[in-house]
Amino acid sequence: NSRLCMSSAVAGYIQSFGADGPPCCYEDLELTDCAFLIGTNTAECHPIIFNRLEKYRKKNRKVKLIVVDPRRTPTAENADLHLAIRPGTDIDLLNGIAHLLMRWNQIDVGFIDDCTSNFPAYAEVIRHYSPDVVAHRCGISVADLETAARYWGQSQRVLSMWSMGINQSSEGTAKVRTIINLHLMTGQIGKPGSGPFSLTGQPNAMGGREAGGLSHLLPGYRLVKNPQHRAEVENFWGLKPGQISSEQGMTAWDMITGLENGTVGLLWIAATNPAVSMPDLERPKKALLRSPFTIY
Protein backbone atom coordinates (compact mmCIF):
# COMPACT_ATOMS: atom_id res chain seq x y z
CA ASN A 1 0.00 0.00 0.00
CA SER A 2 2.71 2.49 0.94
CA ARG A 3 4.70 1.65 -2.18
CA LEU A 4 1.80 2.11 -4.62
CA CYS A 5 -1.44 3.68 -3.32
CA MET A 6 0.25 6.00 -0.86
CA SER A 7 3.62 6.59 -2.49
CA SER A 8 2.76 10.09 -3.74
CA ALA A 9 1.53 11.13 -0.30
CA VAL A 10 4.63 9.60 1.34
CA ALA A 11 6.97 11.42 -1.05
CA GLY A 12 5.06 14.69 -0.80
CA TYR A 13 5.10 14.67 3.00
CA ILE A 14 8.81 13.81 3.09
CA GLN A 15 9.76 16.49 0.55
CA SER A 16 7.73 19.18 2.34
CA PHE A 17 8.23 18.18 6.00
CA GLY A 18 11.15 15.74 6.11
CA ALA A 19 8.90 12.97 7.47
CA ASP A 20 5.71 11.33 6.25
CA GLY A 21 3.67 11.27 9.45
CA PRO A 22 0.48 13.20 8.57
CA PRO A 23 0.18 16.29 10.80
CA CYS A 24 -3.55 15.64 11.37
CA CYS A 25 -5.79 13.15 13.14
CA TYR A 26 -9.43 12.04 12.92
CA GLU A 27 -10.47 14.32 15.78
CA ASP A 28 -9.74 17.24 13.45
CA LEU A 29 -12.88 16.28 11.48
CA GLU A 30 -15.02 17.73 14.27
CA LEU A 31 -12.87 20.83 14.78
CA THR A 32 -12.55 22.28 11.28
CA ASP A 33 -14.28 25.30 9.72
CA CYS A 34 -13.66 24.24 6.14
CA ALA A 35 -13.14 20.74 4.70
CA PHE A 36 -11.38 20.78 1.33
CA LEU A 37 -11.76 17.39 -0.41
CA ILE A 38 -9.82 16.82 -3.63
CA GLY A 39 -9.42 13.61 -5.62
CA THR A 40 -11.53 11.62 -3.18
CA ASN A 41 -15.07 10.25 -3.27
CA THR A 42 -15.09 10.07 0.53
CA ALA A 43 -18.80 9.31 0.86
CA GLU A 44 -18.35 5.94 -0.90
CA CYS A 45 -14.66 5.16 -0.30
CA HIS A 46 -14.24 6.38 3.30
CA PRO A 47 -17.83 6.35 4.59
CA ILE A 48 -16.94 6.40 8.30
CA ILE A 49 -14.90 9.57 7.85
CA PHE A 50 -17.56 11.17 5.66
CA ASN A 51 -20.40 10.32 8.05
CA ARG A 52 -18.44 11.83 10.95
CA LEU A 53 -17.89 14.99 8.93
CA GLU A 54 -21.54 15.25 7.85
CA LYS A 55 -22.82 14.70 11.39
CA TYR A 56 -20.56 17.53 12.55
CA ARG A 57 -21.67 19.81 9.69
CA LYS A 58 -25.34 19.31 10.52
CA LYS A 59 -24.67 20.64 14.02
CA ASN A 60 -22.44 23.44 12.69
CA ARG A 61 -24.04 24.99 9.62
CA LYS A 62 -21.20 27.46 9.08
CA VAL A 63 -18.70 24.68 8.32
CA LYS A 64 -17.97 24.68 4.58
CA LEU A 65 -17.37 21.64 2.37
CA ILE A 66 -15.47 22.12 -0.91
CA VAL A 67 -15.23 19.09 -3.20
CA VAL A 68 -12.89 19.04 -6.20
CA ASP A 69 -13.78 16.22 -8.59
CA PRO A 70 -14.46 16.06 -12.35
CA ARG A 71 -17.42 13.77 -11.58
CA ARG A 72 -20.57 14.58 -9.62
CA THR A 73 -20.08 11.92 -6.95
CA PRO A 74 -22.20 11.38 -3.82
CA THR A 75 -19.47 13.36 -2.03
CA ALA A 76 -19.82 16.27 -4.46
CA GLU A 77 -23.61 16.29 -4.06
CA ASN A 78 -23.16 17.20 -0.37
CA ALA A 79 -20.74 20.05 -1.04
CA ASP A 80 -21.28 23.77 -0.51
CA LEU A 81 -19.04 24.18 -3.54
CA HIS A 82 -18.33 21.50 -6.17
CA LEU A 83 -15.45 22.32 -8.51
CA ALA A 84 -15.81 19.95 -11.48
CA ILE A 85 -12.36 20.65 -12.91
CA ARG A 86 -10.96 19.06 -16.06
CA PRO A 87 -8.98 15.91 -15.19
CA GLY A 88 -5.30 16.72 -14.66
CA THR A 89 -5.75 20.41 -13.77
CA ASP A 90 -5.47 20.00 -9.98
CA ILE A 91 -2.20 21.96 -9.74
CA ASP A 92 -3.66 24.80 -11.83
CA LEU A 93 -6.61 25.03 -9.44
CA LEU A 94 -4.49 24.93 -6.27
CA ASN A 95 -2.04 27.52 -7.57
CA GLY A 96 -5.01 29.64 -8.68
CA ILE A 97 -6.39 29.60 -5.14
CA ALA A 98 -2.91 30.49 -3.83
CA HIS A 99 -2.70 33.38 -6.34
CA LEU A 100 -5.93 34.89 -5.02
CA LEU A 101 -4.99 34.40 -1.35
CA MET A 102 -1.73 36.24 -1.98
CA ARG A 103 -3.48 38.98 -3.96
CA TRP A 104 -6.01 39.45 -1.14
CA ASN A 105 -3.21 39.39 1.47
CA GLN A 106 -4.81 36.41 3.21
CA ILE A 107 -1.50 34.75 3.99
CA ASP A 108 0.24 34.18 7.33
CA VAL A 109 3.45 36.21 6.97
CA GLY A 110 4.65 35.35 10.50
CA PHE A 111 4.26 31.63 9.93
CA ILE A 112 5.90 31.86 6.50
CA ASP A 113 8.92 33.69 7.95
CA ASP A 114 9.32 31.46 11.01
CA CYS A 115 8.41 28.02 9.69
CA THR A 116 8.94 27.82 5.92
CA SER A 117 11.65 28.34 3.32
CA ASN A 118 11.75 29.43 -0.34
CA PHE A 119 8.46 31.35 -0.24
CA PRO A 120 9.67 34.00 -2.77
CA ALA A 121 10.27 31.25 -5.35
CA TYR A 122 6.78 29.86 -4.71
CA ALA A 123 5.28 33.35 -4.95
CA GLU A 124 6.94 33.77 -8.35
CA VAL A 125 5.31 30.53 -9.56
CA ILE A 126 1.78 31.36 -8.41
CA ARG A 127 2.03 34.87 -9.88
CA HIS A 128 1.37 33.25 -13.27
CA TYR A 129 -1.92 31.60 -12.19
CA SER A 130 -4.37 34.47 -12.57
CA PRO A 131 -8.12 33.70 -12.20
CA ASP A 132 -8.84 34.02 -15.94
CA VAL A 133 -6.03 31.62 -16.86
CA VAL A 134 -6.95 29.07 -14.16
CA ALA A 135 -10.69 29.18 -14.85
CA HIS A 136 -10.03 28.58 -18.55
CA ARG A 137 -7.62 25.66 -17.93
CA CYS A 138 -9.81 24.02 -15.28
CA GLY A 139 -13.11 24.56 -17.09
CA ILE A 140 -14.75 26.31 -14.13
CA SER A 141 -16.03 29.86 -13.57
CA VAL A 142 -13.91 32.63 -12.07
CA ALA A 143 -16.70 33.12 -9.51
CA ASP A 144 -16.39 29.51 -8.27
CA LEU A 145 -12.59 29.82 -8.09
CA GLU A 146 -12.95 33.01 -6.04
CA THR A 147 -15.52 31.33 -3.75
CA ALA A 148 -13.09 28.47 -3.05
CA ALA A 149 -10.28 30.91 -2.25
CA ARG A 150 -12.61 32.99 -0.05
CA TYR A 151 -13.75 29.91 1.92
CA TRP A 152 -10.10 28.94 2.47
CA GLY A 153 -8.89 32.44 3.31
CA GLN A 154 -11.71 33.33 5.70
CA SER A 155 -11.69 30.04 7.65
CA GLN A 156 -9.78 29.78 10.91
CA ARG A 157 -9.16 26.04 10.48
CA VAL A 158 -8.92 24.38 7.04
CA LEU A 159 -8.62 20.59 6.76
CA SER A 160 -7.76 19.24 3.32
CA MET A 161 -8.26 15.57 2.46
CA TRP A 162 -7.30 13.64 -0.62
CA SER A 163 -7.05 10.07 -1.82
CA MET A 164 -6.32 8.14 -5.00
CA GLY A 165 -7.50 10.89 -7.37
CA ILE A 166 -4.39 12.80 -6.28
CA ASN A 167 -1.99 9.98 -5.40
CA GLN A 168 -2.56 7.72 -8.42
CA SER A 169 -1.60 10.24 -11.05
CA SER A 170 1.53 10.98 -13.05
CA GLU A 171 2.13 14.17 -11.02
CA GLY A 172 0.87 12.80 -7.70
CA THR A 173 3.80 13.96 -5.57
CA ALA A 174 3.71 17.45 -7.06
CA LYS A 175 -0.04 17.64 -6.40
CA VAL A 176 0.45 16.63 -2.76
CA ARG A 177 3.15 19.28 -2.30
CA THR A 178 0.90 21.91 -3.91
CA ILE A 179 -1.87 21.10 -1.39
CA ILE A 180 0.67 21.34 1.44
CA ASN A 181 1.95 24.68 0.07
CA LEU A 182 -1.55 26.15 0.47
CA HIS A 183 -1.53 25.13 4.13
CA LEU A 184 1.95 26.54 4.69
CA MET A 185 1.26 29.94 3.10
CA THR A 186 -1.86 30.41 5.25
CA GLY A 187 -0.51 28.85 8.48
CA GLN A 188 -3.28 26.24 8.31
CA ILE A 189 -1.26 23.51 9.95
CA GLY A 190 -0.15 22.39 13.40
CA LYS A 191 -3.35 23.48 15.10
CA PRO A 192 -6.59 21.56 15.81
CA GLY A 193 -8.97 21.18 12.87
CA SER A 194 -6.44 22.06 10.19
CA GLY A 195 -3.76 20.51 8.02
CA PRO A 196 -3.12 18.33 4.95
CA PHE A 197 -4.66 14.90 5.59
CA SER A 198 -4.00 12.03 3.19
CA LEU A 199 -6.78 9.42 3.39
CA THR A 200 -5.25 5.99 3.04
CA GLY A 201 -6.77 2.95 1.38
CA GLN A 202 -5.76 0.17 3.77
CA PRO A 203 -5.69 -0.07 7.57
CA ASN A 204 -1.97 -0.57 8.03
CA ALA A 205 -0.57 1.76 5.38
CA MET A 206 0.66 4.12 8.09
CA GLY A 207 1.70 1.34 10.46
CA GLY A 208 3.95 -0.24 7.85
CA ARG A 209 5.77 3.04 7.39
CA GLU A 210 6.02 3.77 11.11
CA ALA A 211 7.59 0.33 11.58
CA GLY A 212 10.12 1.00 8.81
CA GLY A 213 8.55 -1.45 6.38
CA LEU A 214 9.78 0.30 3.23
CA SER A 215 13.03 0.15 1.29
CA HIS A 216 14.08 3.70 2.21
CA LEU A 217 12.76 3.80 5.79
CA LEU A 218 13.77 2.68 9.26
CA PRO A 219 11.32 2.61 12.21
CA GLY A 220 9.90 5.87 13.54
CA TYR A 221 10.17 7.91 10.30
CA ARG A 222 13.92 7.47 10.16
CA LEU A 223 15.63 7.41 6.77
CA VAL A 224 18.10 4.79 5.56
CA LYS A 225 20.27 7.51 3.99
CA ASN A 226 20.61 9.48 7.26
CA PRO A 227 23.73 8.36 9.22
CA GLN A 228 22.35 9.57 12.56
CA HIS A 229 19.10 7.64 11.98
CA ARG A 230 21.03 4.46 11.10
CA ALA A 231 23.19 4.84 14.23
CA GLU A 232 20.12 5.27 16.46
CA VAL A 233 18.51 2.09 15.13
CA GLU A 234 21.78 0.09 15.22
CA ASN A 235 22.24 1.10 18.85
CA PHE A 236 18.66 0.19 19.76
CA TRP A 237 18.83 -3.15 17.95
CA GLY A 238 22.24 -3.97 19.42
CA LEU A 239 23.99 -4.09 16.04
CA LYS A 240 27.59 -3.18 15.26
CA PRO A 241 28.03 0.36 13.90
CA GLY A 242 27.76 0.40 10.10
CA GLN A 243 25.76 -2.83 9.90
CA ILE A 244 22.71 -1.15 8.34
CA SER A 245 23.40 -0.36 4.71
CA SER A 246 23.49 3.32 3.72
CA GLU A 247 22.01 2.40 0.35
CA GLN A 248 18.23 2.33 0.21
CA GLY A 249 16.46 -0.51 -1.56
CA MET A 250 14.47 -0.46 -4.77
CA THR A 251 11.20 1.39 -5.24
CA ALA A 252 8.30 -0.48 -6.83
CA TRP A 253 9.15 1.02 -10.21
CA ASP A 254 12.87 0.22 -9.76
CA MET A 255 11.81 -3.43 -9.49
CA ILE A 256 10.08 -3.23 -12.87
CA THR A 257 13.10 -1.64 -14.56
CA GLY A 258 15.26 -4.20 -12.71
CA LEU A 259 13.28 -7.00 -14.36
CA GLU A 260 13.83 -5.28 -17.72
CA ASN A 261 17.59 -4.96 -17.32
CA GLY A 262 18.20 -8.24 -15.50
CA THR A 263 19.28 -6.86 -12.10
CA VAL A 264 16.27 -8.41 -10.30
CA GLY A 265 16.66 -12.18 -10.04
CA LEU A 266 13.80 -12.95 -7.65
CA LEU A 267 10.51 -11.10 -7.31
CA TRP A 268 8.33 -11.65 -4.23
CA ILE A 269 4.81 -10.20 -4.44
CA ALA A 270 2.53 -10.22 -1.40
CA ALA A 271 -1.08 -9.01 -1.17
CA THR A 272 -1.01 -6.86 -4.30
CA ASN A 273 -1.40 -7.33 -8.05
CA PRO A 274 1.11 -5.23 -10.02
CA ALA A 275 -0.27 -6.60 -13.30
CA VAL A 276 -3.33 -4.40 -12.76
CA SER A 277 -2.18 -1.69 -10.34
CA MET A 278 1.12 -0.31 -11.69
CA PRO A 279 1.32 2.85 -13.82
CA ASP A 280 2.22 2.58 -17.54
CA LEU A 281 0.69 -0.89 -17.33
CA GLU A 282 1.85 -2.51 -20.58
CA ARG A 283 5.46 -2.05 -19.52
CA PRO A 284 5.12 -3.84 -16.12
CA LYS A 285 3.19 -6.67 -17.80
CA LYS A 286 6.08 -7.30 -20.20
CA ALA A 287 8.62 -6.97 -17.37
CA LEU A 288 6.76 -9.49 -15.16
CA LEU A 289 6.93 -12.03 -17.97
CA ARG A 290 10.74 -11.65 -17.96
CA SER A 291 11.06 -12.36 -14.22
CA PRO A 292 13.45 -15.34 -13.69
CA PHE A 293 11.59 -16.41 -10.54
CA THR A 294 8.39 -14.94 -9.08
CA ILE A 295 6.80 -15.86 -5.75
CA TYR A 296 3.17 -14.75 -5.41
Tab-separated table of C-alpha atoms in Angstrom:
chain	number	residue	atom	x	y	z
A	1	ASN	CA	0.000	0.000	0.000
A	2	SER	CA	2.708	2.490	0.938
A	3	ARG	CA	4.697	1.647	-2.178
A	4	LEU	CA	1.798	2.114	-4.619
A	5	CYS	CA	-1.441	3.684	-3.315
A	6	MET	CA	0.248	6.004	-0.860
A	7	SER	CA	3.623	6.594	-2.486
A	8	SER	CA	2.765	10.092	-3.739
A	9	ALA	CA	1.533	11.128	-0.297
A	10	VAL	CA	4.626	9.597	1.336
A	11	ALA	CA	6.974	11.418	-1.051
A	12	GLY	CA	5.058	14.691	-0.799
A	13	TYR	CA	5.101	14.675	3.001
A	14	ILE	CA	8.814	13.807	3.091
A	15	GLN	CA	9.764	16.493	0.551
A	16	SER	CA	7.726	19.178	2.343
A	17	PHE	CA	8.228	18.182	5.997
A	18	GLY	CA	11.154	15.742	6.114
A	19	ALA	CA	8.898	12.966	7.466
A	20	ASP	CA	5.714	11.332	6.252
A	21	GLY	CA	3.669	11.274	9.448
A	22	PRO	CA	0.481	13.202	8.571
A	23	PRO	CA	0.180	16.292	10.801
A	24	CYS	CA	-3.549	15.642	11.373
A	25	CYS	CA	-5.792	13.155	13.136
A	26	TYR	CA	-9.429	12.036	12.915
A	27	GLU	CA	-10.467	14.322	15.784
A	28	ASP	CA	-9.736	17.237	13.446
A	29	LEU	CA	-12.879	16.283	11.478
A	30	GLU	CA	-15.024	17.729	14.272
A	31	LEU	CA	-12.865	20.828	14.776
A	32	THR	CA	-12.554	22.277	11.284
A	33	ASP	CA	-14.281	25.299	9.724
A	34	CYS	CA	-13.664	24.236	6.142
A	35	ALA	CA	-13.140	20.737	4.699
A	36	PHE	CA	-11.383	20.783	1.325
A	37	LEU	CA	-11.757	17.393	-0.414
A	38	ILE	CA	-9.820	16.821	-3.633
A	39	GLY	CA	-9.418	13.606	-5.623
A	40	THR	CA	-11.528	11.619	-3.182
A	41	ASN	CA	-15.069	10.245	-3.273
A	42	THR	CA	-15.085	10.072	0.527
A	43	ALA	CA	-18.797	9.307	0.865
A	44	GLU	CA	-18.349	5.944	-0.900
A	45	CYS	CA	-14.665	5.158	-0.295
A	46	HIS	CA	-14.237	6.377	3.301
A	47	PRO	CA	-17.832	6.352	4.592
A	48	ILE	CA	-16.936	6.396	8.302
A	49	ILE	CA	-14.902	9.566	7.850
A	50	PHE	CA	-17.557	11.170	5.663
A	51	ASN	CA	-20.400	10.318	8.050
A	52	ARG	CA	-18.441	11.827	10.955
A	53	LEU	CA	-17.893	14.988	8.927
A	54	GLU	CA	-21.537	15.254	7.847
A	55	LYS	CA	-22.822	14.696	11.387
A	56	TYR	CA	-20.558	17.526	12.551
A	57	ARG	CA	-21.670	19.815	9.689
A	58	LYS	CA	-25.344	19.308	10.524
A	59	LYS	CA	-24.674	20.635	14.025
A	60	ASN	CA	-22.443	23.444	12.690
A	61	ARG	CA	-24.036	24.989	9.618
A	62	LYS	CA	-21.200	27.463	9.082
A	63	VAL	CA	-18.703	24.678	8.315
A	64	LYS	CA	-17.967	24.683	4.579
A	65	LEU	CA	-17.366	21.642	2.372
A	66	ILE	CA	-15.467	22.124	-0.907
A	67	VAL	CA	-15.229	19.092	-3.198
A	68	VAL	CA	-12.891	19.039	-6.203
A	69	ASP	CA	-13.785	16.220	-8.595
A	70	PRO	CA	-14.464	16.062	-12.350
A	71	ARG	CA	-17.424	13.775	-11.576
A	72	ARG	CA	-20.567	14.580	-9.621
A	73	THR	CA	-20.079	11.921	-6.955
A	74	PRO	CA	-22.195	11.383	-3.820
A	75	THR	CA	-19.472	13.364	-2.034
A	76	ALA	CA	-19.824	16.269	-4.459
A	77	GLU	CA	-23.611	16.288	-4.056
A	78	ASN	CA	-23.162	17.197	-0.372
A	79	ALA	CA	-20.737	20.048	-1.042
A	80	ASP	CA	-21.278	23.767	-0.507
A	81	LEU	CA	-19.042	24.176	-3.538
A	82	HIS	CA	-18.330	21.503	-6.167
A	83	LEU	CA	-15.448	22.321	-8.510
A	84	ALA	CA	-15.806	19.952	-11.480
A	85	ILE	CA	-12.365	20.650	-12.914
A	86	ARG	CA	-10.958	19.059	-16.062
A	87	PRO	CA	-8.978	15.908	-15.192
A	88	GLY	CA	-5.301	16.716	-14.658
A	89	THR	CA	-5.751	20.414	-13.775
A	90	ASP	CA	-5.469	20.004	-9.977
A	91	ILE	CA	-2.205	21.963	-9.741
A	92	ASP	CA	-3.658	24.796	-11.835
A	93	LEU	CA	-6.607	25.035	-9.440
A	94	LEU	CA	-4.489	24.926	-6.268
A	95	ASN	CA	-2.042	27.520	-7.571
A	96	GLY	CA	-5.008	29.643	-8.684
A	97	ILE	CA	-6.389	29.603	-5.141
A	98	ALA	CA	-2.908	30.489	-3.834
A	99	HIS	CA	-2.699	33.383	-6.336
A	100	LEU	CA	-5.932	34.889	-5.015
A	101	LEU	CA	-4.985	34.401	-1.350
A	102	MET	CA	-1.727	36.243	-1.977
A	103	ARG	CA	-3.481	38.982	-3.959
A	104	TRP	CA	-6.008	39.452	-1.138
A	105	ASN	CA	-3.209	39.390	1.469
A	106	GLN	CA	-4.814	36.411	3.215
A	107	ILE	CA	-1.499	34.750	3.990
A	108	ASP	CA	0.238	34.180	7.328
A	109	VAL	CA	3.446	36.207	6.974
A	110	GLY	CA	4.651	35.350	10.496
A	111	PHE	CA	4.262	31.631	9.927
A	112	ILE	CA	5.899	31.862	6.496
A	113	ASP	CA	8.921	33.691	7.948
A	114	ASP	CA	9.324	31.456	11.008
A	115	CYS	CA	8.406	28.022	9.689
A	116	THR	CA	8.945	27.817	5.921
A	117	SER	CA	11.654	28.341	3.318
A	118	ASN	CA	11.750	29.432	-0.345
A	119	PHE	CA	8.463	31.355	-0.236
A	120	PRO	CA	9.673	34.001	-2.767
A	121	ALA	CA	10.274	31.251	-5.350
A	122	TYR	CA	6.777	29.858	-4.714
A	123	ALA	CA	5.277	33.354	-4.953
A	124	GLU	CA	6.941	33.772	-8.347
A	125	VAL	CA	5.312	30.531	-9.563
A	126	ILE	CA	1.785	31.355	-8.411
A	127	ARG	CA	2.034	34.869	-9.878
A	128	HIS	CA	1.374	33.252	-13.268
A	129	TYR	CA	-1.915	31.602	-12.190
A	130	SER	CA	-4.368	34.465	-12.572
A	131	PRO	CA	-8.115	33.702	-12.203
A	132	ASP	CA	-8.835	34.015	-15.936
A	133	VAL	CA	-6.029	31.619	-16.864
A	134	VAL	CA	-6.948	29.070	-14.163
A	135	ALA	CA	-10.693	29.181	-14.847
A	136	HIS	CA	-10.027	28.577	-18.551
A	137	ARG	CA	-7.620	25.662	-17.931
A	138	CYS	CA	-9.805	24.021	-15.284
A	139	GLY	CA	-13.108	24.558	-17.088
A	140	ILE	CA	-14.749	26.312	-14.127
A	141	SER	CA	-16.035	29.860	-13.566
A	142	VAL	CA	-13.910	32.632	-12.074
A	143	ALA	CA	-16.699	33.115	-9.511
A	144	ASP	CA	-16.390	29.511	-8.273
A	145	LEU	CA	-12.593	29.820	-8.095
A	146	GLU	CA	-12.953	33.007	-6.040
A	147	THR	CA	-15.517	31.332	-3.749
A	148	ALA	CA	-13.091	28.473	-3.051
A	149	ALA	CA	-10.282	30.914	-2.251
A	150	ARG	CA	-12.608	32.994	-0.049
A	151	TYR	CA	-13.745	29.910	1.924
A	152	TRP	CA	-10.101	28.942	2.469
A	153	GLY	CA	-8.888	32.438	3.306
A	154	GLN	CA	-11.705	33.328	5.705
A	155	SER	CA	-11.685	30.036	7.647
A	156	GLN	CA	-9.776	29.783	10.910
A	157	ARG	CA	-9.164	26.036	10.479
A	158	VAL	CA	-8.915	24.376	7.039
A	159	LEU	CA	-8.620	20.591	6.765
A	160	SER	CA	-7.756	19.236	3.317
A	161	MET	CA	-8.261	15.568	2.461
A	162	TRP	CA	-7.298	13.641	-0.618
A	163	SER	CA	-7.053	10.073	-1.816
A	164	MET	CA	-6.320	8.145	-5.001
A	165	GLY	CA	-7.504	10.893	-7.370
A	166	ILE	CA	-4.391	12.795	-6.284
A	167	ASN	CA	-1.986	9.979	-5.403
A	168	GLN	CA	-2.561	7.721	-8.420
A	169	SER	CA	-1.604	10.243	-11.047
A	170	SER	CA	1.526	10.982	-13.046
A	171	GLU	CA	2.132	14.169	-11.020
A	172	GLY	CA	0.874	12.796	-7.702
A	173	THR	CA	3.803	13.957	-5.565
A	174	ALA	CA	3.710	17.450	-7.063
A	175	LYS	CA	-0.041	17.636	-6.395
A	176	VAL	CA	0.453	16.631	-2.759
A	177	ARG	CA	3.148	19.282	-2.300
A	178	THR	CA	0.901	21.906	-3.906
A	179	ILE	CA	-1.867	21.097	-1.393
A	180	ILE	CA	0.673	21.342	1.441
A	181	ASN	CA	1.947	24.679	0.075
A	182	LEU	CA	-1.553	26.151	0.469
A	183	HIS	CA	-1.534	25.132	4.127
A	184	LEU	CA	1.951	26.543	4.688
A	185	MET	CA	1.263	29.939	3.101
A	186	THR	CA	-1.859	30.409	5.251
A	187	GLY	CA	-0.511	28.852	8.479
A	188	GLN	CA	-3.282	26.238	8.308
A	189	ILE	CA	-1.260	23.506	9.954
A	190	GLY	CA	-0.152	22.393	13.402
A	191	LYS	CA	-3.350	23.478	15.099
A	192	PRO	CA	-6.592	21.556	15.813
A	193	GLY	CA	-8.974	21.183	12.870
A	194	SER	CA	-6.444	22.060	10.187
A	195	GLY	CA	-3.757	20.514	8.015
A	196	PRO	CA	-3.115	18.335	4.951
A	197	PHE	CA	-4.657	14.897	5.586
A	198	SER	CA	-4.005	12.028	3.192
A	199	LEU	CA	-6.782	9.420	3.388
A	200	THR	CA	-5.245	5.993	3.036
A	201	GLY	CA	-6.770	2.953	1.378
A	202	GLN	CA	-5.760	0.172	3.772
A	203	PRO	CA	-5.695	-0.071	7.571
A	204	ASN	CA	-1.971	-0.566	8.033
A	205	ALA	CA	-0.570	1.756	5.378
A	206	MET	CA	0.658	4.121	8.087
A	207	GLY	CA	1.702	1.338	10.458
A	208	GLY	CA	3.953	-0.237	7.850
A	209	ARG	CA	5.771	3.038	7.388
A	210	GLU	CA	6.018	3.770	11.115
A	211	ALA	CA	7.592	0.327	11.584
A	212	GLY	CA	10.116	1.002	8.812
A	213	GLY	CA	8.552	-1.450	6.378
A	214	LEU	CA	9.782	0.300	3.230
A	215	SER	CA	13.031	0.150	1.292
A	216	HIS	CA	14.081	3.703	2.211
A	217	LEU	CA	12.756	3.804	5.794
A	218	LEU	CA	13.767	2.678	9.262
A	219	PRO	CA	11.323	2.614	12.213
A	220	GLY	CA	9.902	5.874	13.540
A	221	TYR	CA	10.171	7.909	10.301
A	222	ARG	CA	13.924	7.474	10.165
A	223	LEU	CA	15.627	7.409	6.771
A	224	VAL	CA	18.105	4.786	5.562
A	225	LYS	CA	20.269	7.513	3.992
A	226	ASN	CA	20.608	9.482	7.261
A	227	PRO	CA	23.728	8.357	9.215
A	228	GLN	CA	22.345	9.574	12.560
A	229	HIS	CA	19.105	7.636	11.978
A	230	ARG	CA	21.034	4.461	11.105
A	231	ALA	CA	23.188	4.840	14.231
A	232	GLU	CA	20.120	5.268	16.460
A	233	VAL	CA	18.510	2.092	15.133
A	234	GLU	CA	21.779	0.087	15.217
A	235	ASN	CA	22.240	1.104	18.850
A	236	PHE	CA	18.660	0.193	19.764
A	237	TRP	CA	18.834	-3.151	17.949
A	238	GLY	CA	22.243	-3.967	19.424
A	239	LEU	CA	23.991	-4.087	16.035
A	240	LYS	CA	27.589	-3.183	15.258
A	241	PRO	CA	28.029	0.365	13.903
A	242	GLY	CA	27.758	0.397	10.099
A	243	GLN	CA	25.764	-2.827	9.902
A	244	ILE	CA	22.706	-1.152	8.344
A	245	SER	CA	23.400	-0.361	4.707
A	246	SER	CA	23.489	3.317	3.724
A	247	GLU	CA	22.012	2.402	0.349
A	248	GLN	CA	18.232	2.329	0.213
A	249	GLY	CA	16.457	-0.511	-1.560
A	250	MET	CA	14.466	-0.465	-4.770
A	251	THR	CA	11.202	1.385	-5.245
A	252	ALA	CA	8.296	-0.482	-6.828
A	253	TRP	CA	9.149	1.015	-10.211
A	254	ASP	CA	12.868	0.216	-9.762
A	255	MET	CA	11.806	-3.431	-9.489
A	256	ILE	CA	10.078	-3.227	-12.875
A	257	THR	CA	13.104	-1.642	-14.559
A	258	GLY	CA	15.259	-4.198	-12.712
A	259	LEU	CA	13.281	-7.004	-14.361
A	260	GLU	CA	13.826	-5.280	-17.717
A	261	ASN	CA	17.593	-4.959	-17.324
A	262	GLY	CA	18.198	-8.241	-15.501
A	263	THR	CA	19.281	-6.861	-12.095
A	264	VAL	CA	16.274	-8.409	-10.303
A	265	GLY	CA	16.665	-12.176	-10.045
A	266	LEU	CA	13.804	-12.954	-7.649
A	267	LEU	CA	10.513	-11.101	-7.310
A	268	TRP	CA	8.329	-11.648	-4.226
A	269	ILE	CA	4.811	-10.197	-4.445
A	270	ALA	CA	2.530	-10.217	-1.401
A	271	ALA	CA	-1.077	-9.010	-1.175
A	272	THR	CA	-1.014	-6.855	-4.296
A	273	ASN	CA	-1.401	-7.328	-8.048
A	274	PRO	CA	1.115	-5.234	-10.019
A	275	ALA	CA	-0.273	-6.605	-13.297
A	276	VAL	CA	-3.330	-4.403	-12.761
A	277	SER	CA	-2.179	-1.687	-10.340
A	278	MET	CA	1.116	-0.314	-11.695
A	279	PRO	CA	1.318	2.847	-13.815
A	280	ASP	CA	2.223	2.578	-17.539
A	281	LEU	CA	0.689	-0.895	-17.332
A	282	GLU	CA	1.851	-2.514	-20.580
A	283	ARG	CA	5.463	-2.048	-19.516
A	284	PRO	CA	5.117	-3.837	-16.119
A	285	LYS	CA	3.187	-6.671	-17.795
A	286	LYS	CA	6.079	-7.305	-20.202
A	287	ALA	CA	8.618	-6.968	-17.374
A	288	LEU	CA	6.765	-9.486	-15.163
A	289	LEU	CA	6.930	-12.028	-17.968
A	290	ARG	CA	10.737	-11.650	-17.957
A	291	SER	CA	11.063	-12.365	-14.224
A	292	PRO	CA	13.452	-15.341	-13.689
A	293	PHE	CA	11.593	-16.412	-10.542
A	294	THR	CA	8.391	-14.940	-9.080
A	295	ILE	CA	6.800	-15.863	-5.746
A	296	TYR	CA	3.174	-14.747	-5.413
